[in-house]
Each structure stands twice: as C-alpha cells, then as structure tokens.
C-alpha atoms as an extended CHARMM CRD file, in Angstrom:
* protein
*
       241  EXT
         1         1  MET       CA             21.4530000000      -25.4340000000      -12.2830000000  PROA      1               0.0000000000
         2         2  ALA       CA             21.4530000000      -27.3630000000       -9.0370000000  PROA      2               0.0000000000
         3         3  ILE       CA             20.3270000000      -30.9900000000       -9.1090000000  PROA      3               0.0000000000
         4         4  SER       CA             16.9720000000      -31.5510000000       -7.4400000000  PROA      4               0.0000000000
         5         5  LEU       CA             14.3270000000      -34.2280000000       -6.9720000000  PROA      5               0.0000000000
         6         6  VAL       CA             11.2530000000      -33.2970000000       -9.0380000000  PROA      6               0.0000000000
         7         7  ASP       CA              8.9910000000      -35.9360000000       -7.5270000000  PROA      7               0.0000000000
         8         8  TRP       CA              8.4380000000      -39.6660000000       -7.2630000000  PROA      8               0.0000000000
         9         9  GLY       CA              5.6380000000      -41.6050000000       -8.8750000000  PROA      9               0.0000000000
        10        10  PRO       CA              2.6540000000      -42.7130000000       -6.8070000000  PROA      10              0.0000000000
        11        11  ILE       CA              2.4710000000      -46.3450000000       -5.7300000000  PROA      11              0.0000000000
        12        12  ASN       CA             -0.5880000000      -48.1530000000       -7.0710000000  PROA      12              0.0000000000
        13        13  THR       CA             -1.3870000000      -51.7760000000       -6.2820000000  PROA      13              0.0000000000
        14        14  SER       CA             -4.4760000000      -52.0380000000       -8.5060000000  PROA      14              0.0000000000
        15        15  GLY       CA             -6.0140000000      -50.3740000000      -11.5460000000  PROA      15              0.0000000000
        16        16  GLY       CA             -4.4920000000      -49.5200000000      -14.9160000000  PROA      16              0.0000000000
        17        17  ASN       CA             -1.1350000000      -48.1980000000      -13.6610000000  PROA      17              0.0000000000
        18        18  GLN       CA              0.4160000000      -50.5970000000      -11.1810000000  PROA      18              0.0000000000
        19        19  ASN       CA              3.8240000000      -50.8310000000       -9.5400000000  PROA      19              0.0000000000
        20        20  PHE       CA              3.5150000000      -54.5790000000       -8.9660000000  PROA      20              0.0000000000
        21        21  GLN       CA              2.6880000000      -57.5790000000      -11.1470000000  PROA      21              0.0000000000
        22        22  ASN       CA              3.0660000000      -61.2910000000      -10.5290000000  PROA      22              0.0000000000
        23        23  SER       CA              4.3240000000      -64.1220000000      -12.7720000000  PROA      23              0.0000000000
        24        24  GLY       CA              6.8250000000      -61.8910000000      -14.5760000000  PROA      24              0.0000000000
        25        25  ASN       CA              4.0510000000      -59.8370000000      -16.2110000000  PROA      25              0.0000000000
        26        26  ASP       CA              4.6510000000      -56.3000000000      -17.4970000000  PROA      26              0.0000000000
        27        27  VAL       CA              4.5240000000      -53.4210000000      -15.0160000000  PROA      27              0.0000000000
        28        28  THR       CA              3.1730000000      -49.9810000000      -15.9980000000  PROA      28              0.0000000000
        29        29  PRO       CA              4.0110000000      -47.5100000000      -13.2160000000  PROA      29              0.0000000000
        30        30  GLU       CA              2.5400000000      -44.0180000000      -13.1170000000  PROA      30              0.0000000000
        31        31  LEU       CA              4.8900000000      -41.0900000000      -13.7270000000  PROA      31              0.0000000000
        32        32  PRO       CA              4.6310000000      -38.0420000000      -11.4570000000  PROA      32              0.0000000000
        33        33  THR       CA              3.3450000000      -34.7120000000      -12.7370000000  PROA      33              0.0000000000
        34        34  GLY       CA              5.5810000000      -31.7150000000      -13.4050000000  PROA      34              0.0000000000
        35        35  ILE       CA              8.0860000000      -33.4240000000      -15.7180000000  PROA      35              0.0000000000
        36        36  GLN       CA              9.9700000000      -31.0870000000      -18.0860000000  PROA      36              0.0000000000
        37        37  ALA       CA             12.1690000000      -31.7190000000      -21.1070000000  PROA      37              0.0000000000
        38        38  GLY       CA             15.6540000000      -32.6930000000      -19.9450000000  PROA      38              0.0000000000
        39        39  ASP       CA             14.5490000000      -34.2490000000      -16.6420000000  PROA      39              0.0000000000
        40        40  LEU       CA             16.0840000000      -37.6170000000      -15.7570000000  PROA      40              0.0000000000
        41        41  ILE       CA             13.4350000000      -40.3250000000      -15.2710000000  PROA      41              0.0000000000
        42        42  VAL       CA             14.7020000000      -43.2820000000      -13.2310000000  PROA      42              0.0000000000
        43        43  LEU       CA             12.7990000000      -46.5710000000      -13.0970000000  PROA      43              0.0000000000
        44        44  TYR       CA             13.9050000000      -48.6530000000      -10.1060000000  PROA      44              0.0000000000
        45        45  CYS       CA             13.1440000000      -52.2580000000      -11.1330000000  PROA      45              0.0000000000
        46        46  MET       CA             13.2150000000      -55.6490000000       -9.4040000000  PROA      46              0.0000000000
        47        47  ASN       CA             12.1600000000      -59.2490000000       -9.9560000000  PROA      47              0.0000000000
        48        48  ASN       CA             12.6640000000      -61.7090000000       -7.1340000000  PROA      48              0.0000000000
        49        49  ASP       CA             14.1440000000      -64.4360000000       -9.3700000000  PROA      49              0.0000000000
        50        50  GLY       CA             17.8330000000      -63.5570000000       -9.5780000000  PROA      50              0.0000000000
        51        51  THR       CA             18.6300000000      -66.6730000000      -11.6160000000  PROA      51              0.0000000000
        52        52  ASN       CA             16.0340000000      -66.7410000000      -14.3880000000  PROA      52              0.0000000000
        53        53  ALA       CA             15.2410000000      -63.0240000000      -14.7140000000  PROA      53              0.0000000000
        54        54  THR       CA             17.8600000000      -61.5210000000      -17.0350000000  PROA      54              0.0000000000
        55        55  GLY       CA             16.9120000000      -57.8430000000      -17.2210000000  PROA      55              0.0000000000
        56        56  PHE       CA             14.2510000000      -55.2040000000      -17.8370000000  PROA      56              0.0000000000
        57        57  SER       CA             13.2420000000      -53.0570000000      -20.7940000000  PROA      57              0.0000000000
        58        58  ALA       CA             10.8620000000      -50.2060000000      -21.6190000000  PROA      58              0.0000000000
        59        59  THR       CA             10.4760000000      -48.3260000000      -24.8970000000  PROA      59              0.0000000000
        60        60  GLY       CA             12.6740000000      -45.2320000000      -24.9460000000  PROA      60              0.0000000000
        61        61  TYR       CA             14.5880000000      -46.2210000000      -21.8000000000  PROA      61              0.0000000000
        62        62  THR       CA             18.1550000000      -47.4910000000      -21.3850000000  PROA      62              0.0000000000
        63        63  GLU       CA             19.0980000000      -50.1540000000      -18.8630000000  PROA      63              0.0000000000
        64        64  ALA       CA             21.8630000000      -48.2160000000      -17.1140000000  PROA      64              0.0000000000
        65        65  VAL       CA             22.9730000000      -51.0210000000      -14.8140000000  PROA      65              0.0000000000
        66        66  THR       CA             21.6110000000      -54.4470000000      -13.8620000000  PROA      66              0.0000000000
        67        67  THR       CA             22.6610000000      -57.3480000000      -11.6690000000  PROA      67              0.0000000000
        68        68  GLY       CA             21.3040000000      -60.6690000000      -10.4830000000  PROA      68              0.0000000000
        69        69  GLY       CA             21.7830000000      -62.1340000000       -7.0370000000  PROA      69              0.0000000000
        70        70  THR       CA             19.0340000000      -63.2500000000       -4.7050000000  PROA      70              0.0000000000
        71        71  CYS       CA             16.8510000000      -61.2000000000       -7.0770000000  PROA      71              0.0000000000
        72        72  ARG       CA             17.2830000000      -59.2260000000      -10.3150000000  PROA      72              0.0000000000
        73        73  VAL       CA             17.6540000000      -55.4390000000       -9.9090000000  PROA      73              0.0000000000
        74        74  SER       CA             18.0170000000      -52.7790000000      -12.6210000000  PROA      74              0.0000000000
        75        75  LEU       CA             17.9460000000      -49.0390000000      -13.2110000000  PROA      75              0.0000000000
        76        76  LEU       CA             16.1930000000      -47.9400000000      -16.4140000000  PROA      76              0.0000000000
        77        77  ILE       CA             16.7830000000      -44.2960000000      -17.3370000000  PROA      77              0.0000000000
        78        78  LYS       CA             15.4860000000      -41.7600000000      -19.8290000000  PROA      78              0.0000000000
        79        79  PHE       CA             15.9910000000      -38.0370000000      -20.2920000000  PROA      79              0.0000000000
        80        80  ALA       CA             12.5340000000      -36.6020000000      -20.9560000000  PROA      80              0.0000000000
        81        81  THR       CA             12.0150000000      -35.0180000000      -24.3630000000  PROA      81              0.0000000000
        82        82  SER       CA              8.9080000000      -33.0690000000      -23.2980000000  PROA      82              0.0000000000
        83        83  GLY       CA              6.5190000000      -32.5200000000      -20.4470000000  PROA      83              0.0000000000
        84        84  GLY       CA              4.0850000000      -35.0140000000      -21.9630000000  PROA      84              0.0000000000
        85        85  GLU       CA              5.9030000000      -38.2640000000      -21.2250000000  PROA      85              0.0000000000
        86        86  SER       CA              3.6880000000      -41.3590000000      -21.2370000000  PROA      86              0.0000000000
        87        87  ASN       CA              3.6850000000      -43.9400000000      -18.4680000000  PROA      87              0.0000000000
        88        88  PRO       CA              6.2530000000      -46.6230000000      -19.3910000000  PROA      88              0.0000000000
        89        89  THR       CA              5.5320000000      -50.3260000000      -19.7020000000  PROA      89              0.0000000000
        90        90  VAL       CA              8.3720000000      -52.3000000000      -18.1560000000  PROA      90              0.0000000000
        91        91  SER       CA              8.9610000000      -55.8790000000      -19.2860000000  PROA      91              0.0000000000
        92        92  THR       CA             11.0300000000      -58.4830000000      -17.4490000000  PROA      92              0.0000000000
        93        93  SER       CA             13.1360000000      -60.7170000000      -19.6750000000  PROA      93              0.0000000000
        94        94  GLY       CA             13.8780000000      -64.3270000000      -18.7560000000  PROA      94              0.0000000000
        95        95  SER       CA             12.1820000000      -67.6950000000      -18.5380000000  PROA      95              0.0000000000
        96        96  GLY       CA             10.5240000000      -69.6620000000      -15.7860000000  PROA      96              0.0000000000
        97        97  LEU       CA              9.0700000000      -66.5720000000      -14.0610000000  PROA      97              0.0000000000
        98        98  THR       CA              5.7740000000      -68.3090000000      -13.3070000000  PROA      98              0.0000000000
        99        99  ASN       CA              5.2700000000      -66.9730000000       -9.7960000000  PROA      99              0.0000000000
       100       100  ASP       CA              7.9010000000      -64.2740000000       -9.4420000000  PROA      100             0.0000000000
       101       101  PRO       CA              6.7180000000      -60.7220000000       -8.8170000000  PROA      101             0.0000000000
       102       102  SER       CA              8.1910000000      -57.6540000000      -10.4880000000  PROA      102             0.0000000000
       103       103  MET       CA              8.0260000000      -54.1560000000       -8.9960000000  PROA      103             0.0000000000
       104       104  VAL       CA              8.9360000000      -50.7610000000      -10.4460000000  PROA      104             0.0000000000
       105       105  LEU       CA              9.2730000000      -47.4520000000       -8.5760000000  PROA      105             0.0000000000
       106       106  VAL       CA              9.8110000000      -44.0730000000      -10.2760000000  PROA      106             0.0000000000
       107       107  GLY       CA             11.9670000000      -41.0620000000       -9.4100000000  PROA      107             0.0000000000
       108       108  VAL       CA             12.4480000000      -37.9040000000      -11.5170000000  PROA      108             0.0000000000
       109       109  PHE       CA             15.4310000000      -35.5490000000      -11.1510000000  PROA      109             0.0000000000
       110       110  ARG       CA             16.2920000000      -32.1460000000      -12.6720000000  PROA      110             0.0000000000
       111       111  GLY       CA             19.6560000000      -30.5560000000      -13.4450000000  PROA      111             0.0000000000
       112       112  VAL       CA             21.4270000000      -33.7910000000      -14.4270000000  PROA      112             0.0000000000
       113       113  ASP       CA             24.0130000000      -33.8430000000      -17.2190000000  PROA      113             0.0000000000
       114       114  SER       CA             22.7960000000      -36.0070000000      -20.1120000000  PROA      114             0.0000000000
       115       115  THR       CA             26.0690000000      -36.1180000000      -22.0590000000  PROA      115             0.0000000000
       116       116  PRO       CA             28.0180000000      -39.4070000000      -21.9560000000  PROA      116             0.0000000000
       117       117  SER       CA             31.0210000000      -38.6050000000      -19.7900000000  PROA      117             0.0000000000
       118       118  VAL       CA             32.6080000000      -39.5170000000      -16.4730000000  PROA      118             0.0000000000
       119       119  HSD       CA             29.1910000000      -39.3410000000      -14.8090000000  PROA      119             0.0000000000
       120       120  ASN       CA             28.3450000000      -42.7680000000      -16.2520000000  PROA      120             0.0000000000
       121       121  ASP       CA             29.7220000000      -44.8190000000      -13.3750000000  PROA      121             0.0000000000
       122       122  ASN       CA             27.9600000000      -47.6360000000      -11.5720000000  PROA      122             0.0000000000
       123       123  ASN       CA             28.4790000000      -50.4060000000       -9.0820000000  PROA      123             0.0000000000
       124       124  THR       CA             26.5810000000      -53.4680000000       -7.8600000000  PROA      124             0.0000000000
       125       125  ARG       CA             26.4100000000      -55.5450000000       -4.7260000000  PROA      125             0.0000000000
       126       126  ASN       CA             24.9380000000      -58.9990000000       -4.0890000000  PROA      126             0.0000000000
       127       127  THR       CA             24.6790000000      -60.7160000000       -0.7080000000  PROA      127             0.0000000000
       128       128  THR       CA             23.3210000000      -64.1460000000        0.1570000000  PROA      128             0.0000000000
       129       129  SER       CA             22.2860000000      -63.3670000000        3.7260000000  PROA      129             0.0000000000
       130       130  GLY       CA             22.3590000000      -60.6610000000        6.3640000000  PROA      130             0.0000000000
       131       131  THR       CA             21.0140000000      -57.1200000000        6.5290000000  PROA      131             0.0000000000
       132       132  ILE       CA             17.7740000000      -56.5990000000        4.6830000000  PROA      132             0.0000000000
       133       133  PHE       CA             18.7790000000      -53.7840000000        2.2550000000  PROA      133             0.0000000000
       134       134  GLU       CA             22.4060000000      -53.0650000000        1.4240000000  PROA      134             0.0000000000
       135       135  TYR       CA             24.0060000000      -50.6670000000       -1.0300000000  PROA      135             0.0000000000
       136       136  PRO       CA             27.3710000000      -50.8110000000       -2.8360000000  PROA      136             0.0000000000
       137       137  SER       CA             30.2450000000      -48.3730000000       -2.6100000000  PROA      137             0.0000000000
       138       138  VAL       CA             30.6140000000      -45.5520000000       -5.1130000000  PROA      138             0.0000000000
       139       139  PRO       CA             33.2140000000      -46.5760000000       -7.7130000000  PROA      139             0.0000000000
       140       140  GLY       CA             36.4650000000      -44.6700000000       -8.0810000000  PROA      140             0.0000000000
       141       141  LEU       CA             35.8250000000      -41.4680000000       -9.9950000000  PROA      141             0.0000000000
       142       142  PRO       CA             38.1160000000      -38.7740000000      -11.3760000000  PROA      142             0.0000000000
       143       143  SER       CA             38.4990000000      -35.7590000000       -9.1250000000  PROA      143             0.0000000000
       144       144  GLU       CA             37.4220000000      -33.3370000000      -11.8340000000  PROA      144             0.0000000000
       145       145  GLY       CA             34.0020000000      -32.9650000000      -13.3980000000  PROA      145             0.0000000000
       146       146  TYR       CA             31.8500000000      -32.7500000000      -10.2660000000  PROA      146             0.0000000000
       147       147  GLY       CA             32.0300000000      -29.0280000000       -9.5470000000  PROA      147             0.0000000000
       148       148  ASP       CA             28.3760000000      -28.7360000000      -10.6000000000  PROA      148             0.0000000000
       149       149  GLY       CA             27.2300000000      -31.4380000000       -8.1980000000  PROA      149             0.0000000000
       150       150  HSD       CA             26.4080000000      -35.0990000000       -8.5540000000  PROA      150             0.0000000000
       151       151  LEU       CA             23.4710000000      -37.4480000000       -8.2310000000  PROA      151             0.0000000000
       152       152  ILE       CA             23.7040000000      -41.0460000000       -7.0010000000  PROA      152             0.0000000000
       153       153  VAL       CA             20.6930000000      -43.3050000000       -7.5420000000  PROA      153             0.0000000000
       154       154  ILE       CA             20.3950000000      -46.6720000000       -5.7850000000  PROA      154             0.0000000000
       155       155  CYS       CA             17.9530000000      -49.5440000000       -6.1730000000  PROA      155             0.0000000000
       156       156  SER       CA             18.0940000000      -52.2810000000       -3.5500000000  PROA      156             0.0000000000
       157       157  ALA       CA             15.7630000000      -55.2710000000       -3.3630000000  PROA      157             0.0000000000
       158       158  ARG       CA             15.2860000000      -58.5420000000       -1.5640000000  PROA      158             0.0000000000
       159       159  PRO       CA             13.1430000000      -61.6810000000       -2.1180000000  PROA      159             0.0000000000
       160       160  ASN       CA             11.5530000000      -61.2500000000        1.3190000000  PROA      160             0.0000000000
       161       161  ASP       CA              8.9150000000      -58.7840000000        2.4780000000  PROA      161             0.0000000000
       162       162  TYR       CA             10.1740000000      -56.4280000000        5.1260000000  PROA      162             0.0000000000
       163       163  GLY       CA              8.7440000000      -56.4820000000        8.6300000000  PROA      163             0.0000000000
       164       164  THR       CA             10.4310000000      -53.3100000000        9.8210000000  PROA      164             0.0000000000
       165       165  ALA       CA             10.8980000000      -50.7980000000        7.0140000000  PROA      165             0.0000000000
       166       166  PRO       CA             14.4190000000      -49.6000000000        6.0660000000  PROA      166             0.0000000000
       167       167  SER       CA             15.4560000000      -46.0030000000        6.7370000000  PROA      167             0.0000000000
       168       168  ASP       CA             17.7740000000      -43.2940000000        5.3720000000  PROA      168             0.0000000000
       169       169  ALA       CA             21.4600000000      -44.0560000000        5.8990000000  PROA      169             0.0000000000
       170       170  GLY       CA             24.9200000000      -43.2140000000        4.5870000000  PROA      170             0.0000000000
       171       171  GLY       CA             23.8480000000      -39.8210000000        3.2650000000  PROA      171             0.0000000000
       172       172  TYR       CA             21.1430000000      -41.3990000000        1.0910000000  PROA      172             0.0000000000
       173       173  THR       CA             17.4610000000      -40.4750000000        1.1270000000  PROA      173             0.0000000000
       174       174  ILE       CA             14.8590000000      -43.1850000000        0.5150000000  PROA      174             0.0000000000
       175       175  ILE       CA             12.2160000000      -41.7640000000       -1.8190000000  PROA      175             0.0000000000
       176       176  ASN       CA              9.9910000000      -44.8310000000       -1.8220000000  PROA      176             0.0000000000
       177       177  THR       CA              9.7060000000      -48.4090000000       -0.6580000000  PROA      177             0.0000000000
       178       178  GLU       CA              7.2500000000      -51.1400000000       -1.5340000000  PROA      178             0.0000000000
       179       179  THR       CA              6.6350000000      -54.6400000000       -0.2680000000  PROA      179             0.0000000000
       180       180  ALA       CA              4.4790000000      -57.1940000000       -2.0620000000  PROA      180             0.0000000000
       181       181  LEU       CA              2.8780000000      -58.9400000000        0.9050000000  PROA      181             0.0000000000
       182       182  GLY       CA              2.3730000000      -62.6120000000        0.3040000000  PROA      182             0.0000000000
       183       183  SER       CA              4.7850000000      -62.6060000000       -2.6400000000  PROA      183             0.0000000000
       184       184  ASP       CA              8.0990000000      -62.3930000000       -0.7920000000  PROA      184             0.0000000000
       185       185  SER       CA              9.4900000000      -59.2750000000       -2.4520000000  PROA      185             0.0000000000
       186       186  SER       CA             10.4750000000      -55.7750000000       -1.3810000000  PROA      186             0.0000000000
       187       187  ILE       CA             12.3190000000      -52.8530000000       -2.9560000000  PROA      187             0.0000000000
       188       188  VAL       CA             13.9810000000      -49.5800000000       -1.9510000000  PROA      188             0.0000000000
       189       189  ALA       CA             14.5180000000      -46.5550000000       -4.2220000000  PROA      189             0.0000000000
       190       190  ALA       CA             17.0490000000      -44.0650000000       -2.8530000000  PROA      190             0.0000000000
       191       191  TYR       CA             19.2390000000      -41.1550000000       -3.9610000000  PROA      191             0.0000000000
       192       192  HSD       CA             21.9120000000      -38.7070000000       -2.8210000000  PROA      192             0.0000000000
       193       193  ILE       CA             22.6120000000      -35.2150000000       -4.1670000000  PROA      193             0.0000000000
       194       194  GLY       CA             26.0340000000      -33.7640000000       -3.3540000000  PROA      194             0.0000000000
       195       195  THR       CA             28.4040000000      -30.9980000000       -4.3530000000  PROA      195             0.0000000000
       196       196  ASP       CA             31.7640000000      -32.7620000000       -4.1360000000  PROA      196             0.0000000000
       197       197  THR       CA             33.3530000000      -35.8200000000       -5.7040000000  PROA      197             0.0000000000
       198       198  PRO       CA             31.5420000000      -38.8470000000       -4.1860000000  PROA      198             0.0000000000
       199       199  THR       CA             33.7100000000      -41.2440000000       -2.1940000000  PROA      199             0.0000000000
       200       200  TYR       CA             31.0520000000      -43.1610000000       -0.3020000000  PROA      200             0.0000000000
       201       201  ALA       CA             31.5600000000      -46.6330000000        1.1650000000  PROA      201             0.0000000000
       202       202  GLN       CA             29.1290000000      -49.5390000000        1.0790000000  PROA      202             0.0000000000
       203       203  GLY       CA             26.5720000000      -49.8540000000        3.8460000000  PROA      203             0.0000000000
       204       204  ASP       CA             22.9650000000      -50.7430000000        4.5800000000  PROA      204             0.0000000000
       205       205  PHE       CA             19.5310000000      -49.2120000000        5.1500000000  PROA      205             0.0000000000
       206       206  GLY       CA             18.7190000000      -51.5550000000        8.0370000000  PROA      206             0.0000000000
       207       207  GLY       CA             15.2570000000      -52.9450000000        8.6580000000  PROA      207             0.0000000000
       208       208  THR       CA             14.1730000000      -56.4930000000        9.4090000000  PROA      208             0.0000000000
       209       209  ALA       CA             12.8060000000      -59.1980000000        7.1470000000  PROA      209             0.0000000000
       210       210  GLN       CA              9.2730000000      -60.4470000000        7.6410000000  PROA      210             0.0000000000
       211       211  GLY       CA              9.1790000000      -64.0060000000        8.9200000000  PROA      211             0.0000000000
       212       212  GLY       CA             12.8720000000      -63.9250000000        9.7630000000  PROA      212             0.0000000000
       213       213  GLY       CA             13.9930000000      -64.5070000000        6.1720000000  PROA      213             0.0000000000
       214       214  THR       CA             17.7590000000      -64.7970000000        5.7620000000  PROA      214             0.0000000000
       215       215  GLN       CA             18.1330000000      -64.2450000000        2.0180000000  PROA      215             0.0000000000
       216       216  GLY       CA             20.3900000000      -61.3610000000        1.1070000000  PROA      216             0.0000000000
       217       217  SER       CA             19.7820000000      -58.2490000000       -0.9490000000  PROA      217             0.0000000000
       218       218  THR       CA             20.7950000000      -57.1970000000       -4.4460000000  PROA      218             0.0000000000
       219       219  SER       CA             21.6700000000      -53.5660000000       -5.1750000000  PROA      219             0.0000000000
       220       220  VAL       CA             22.7000000000      -51.3580000000       -8.0920000000  PROA      220             0.0000000000
       221       221  LEU       CA             24.1370000000      -47.8360000000       -8.0260000000  PROA      221             0.0000000000
       222       222  ARG       CA             24.6660000000      -45.1620000000      -10.7030000000  PROA      222             0.0000000000
       223       223  VAL       CA             26.4010000000      -41.7730000000      -10.5040000000  PROA      223             0.0000000000
       224       224  TYR       CA             25.5560000000      -38.7080000000      -12.6080000000  PROA      224             0.0000000000
       225       225  ARG       CA             27.0770000000      -35.2370000000      -12.8520000000  PROA      225             0.0000000000
       226       226  GLY       CA             25.1770000000      -32.0090000000      -12.5720000000  PROA      226             0.0000000000
       227       227  VAL       CA             24.6530000000      -29.7440000000      -15.5840000000  PROA      227             0.0000000000
       228       228  ALA       CA             27.4770000000      -27.2470000000      -15.8990000000  PROA      228             0.0000000000
       229       229  VAL       CA             26.4520000000      -23.6650000000      -15.1970000000  PROA      229             0.0000000000
       230       230  ALA       CA             27.5210000000      -21.2930000000      -17.9670000000  PROA      230             0.0000000000
       231       231  THR       CA             29.7120000000      -18.4270000000      -16.7960000000  PROA      231             0.0000000000
       232       232  LYS       CA             30.2470000000      -15.1070000000      -18.4850000000  PROA      232             0.0000000000
       233       233  PRO       CA             33.7920000000      -14.2380000000      -19.5710000000  PROA      233             0.0000000000
       234       234  PRO       CA             35.5130000000      -11.5680000000      -17.5060000000  PROA      234             0.0000000000
       235       235  TYR       CA             34.6170000000       -8.0130000000      -18.4950000000  PROA      235             0.0000000000
       236       236  SER       CA             37.3100000000       -6.1900000000      -20.4050000000  PROA      236             0.0000000000
       237       237  GLN       CA             37.3930000000       -2.4940000000      -21.1410000000  PROA      237             0.0000000000
       238       238  VAL       CA             38.6220000000       -1.1900000000      -24.4590000000  PROA      238             0.0000000000
       239       239  ILE       CA             39.8920000000        2.3880000000      -24.6000000000  PROA      239             0.0000000000
       240       240  LEU       CA             39.7920000000        4.0550000000      -27.9970000000  PROA      240             0.0000000000
       241       241  ILE       CA             42.4200000000        6.7400000000      -28.5450000000  PROA      241             0.0000000000
C-alpha cells in the first residue's frame, strides 16, 4: 500500500473545536472525516514559551518527539483503531503559561507502518534568529527497510506571527499554516512522501515575520516507513509420475 495523505483537519478559531487557545489552555482540534483503522493521526503542536512549556499530551496519543527553543514544538501521534475517532483534547504541560498561546494542526496519513522499527527516527532544530520557519535534516537511517516508501512529518513554529506566509521547499509539502494574530505565534505543518531512503538536508520554508521580529524558529521531524506489501511466493509446478 502506498503512503498517502488522507486529509488535514479544518482550522477553527472559535466554537467548540478550536486550533488555538491562549494562556496555556487545552486545545481541541477537529479531526478530518474519512479516517480508517490503521491511519496515522499526527497532531502538530506548539506553545510560544520554549522555556516554561515542557510538552504536550492527549489521551491515546504518544509524544513522538518534542523540543524547546524560542517556542515548544511537539508531534503527537496515534494509529487510529476505528473510523470513529473522537476529537482529541491537547494539554500543554509547564508553569507560568499565563499569556502564551498554544496551537494544534492535524494531518492524517494512510499506509504507514505502525510497528516499532527503524522508521522511528527523529530530529530537532532550534534557532535564535533568522529565517522564519526552518526544518532539521533527516537523521542517518539504515539503507534497508524503505522499499515500501517513507513518510517524513515536520512541525515548525515561531513566537512571531508571519507577515508573508511560508511556502513548500526542500521536497516538503505544507499541509496547513496558522498564525495567531495579536498573540505572536505561528506554526507550519508539513510532510514528504518518498520511495527511497531519505537523505535530506536542513533548510527553510522562507516567509517573513510580521513586525520584523528576529526570534528564531523551533522544528521537529519524524520519519516513518511504509507498510510492506505482501508478495506471493513464486509459482512452482509439481509433476506427478
């Protein structure tokens, strides 16, 4: 089965299911429709306090990778057990988050291997100034195990709103971006689907910060393998004498 993007969750700024909350409050993003058992649900999470925010959690999800820099960024993942998955409630851990917004974007992928193996590789990157959204390099991976494709998911965030939005770069596709105007926060959710062993270098998605902010970005990256396709054994003919 080839890896594919199922869909991304809608972005809501008000109502019961929101992608943004202030003061470190819980975020309950809306999942997209069409989820099936075995699909990989990725929650791209950020809080703009990279010092006091220590991580994110949601019932049934695993924090695959997290890092703190100019802001806190994490990837929460879950392999769906059915098509009736409920919208997750994402909590930010830490203290002193009195005026620090959290945002969560959602991406769902199909055909991803759920077994713990060499696909569980990640990398992080923190910068203190410069380009608005940067991404880390793909870590060194074994040459075998990627014949059925691979998926790279990236979350990059910055404690400044963007003035000019970032764009696809480095073979990555941005599935969603969000900026919390007036709260100095912005986030990028991106992915890449390939058929060979990934060897990608670090780079950036470009864009410009609103108000000329100079604070750097914080990024996390995770690599997954595709589900192996079962093959039939070669046909053999038996001759009875």
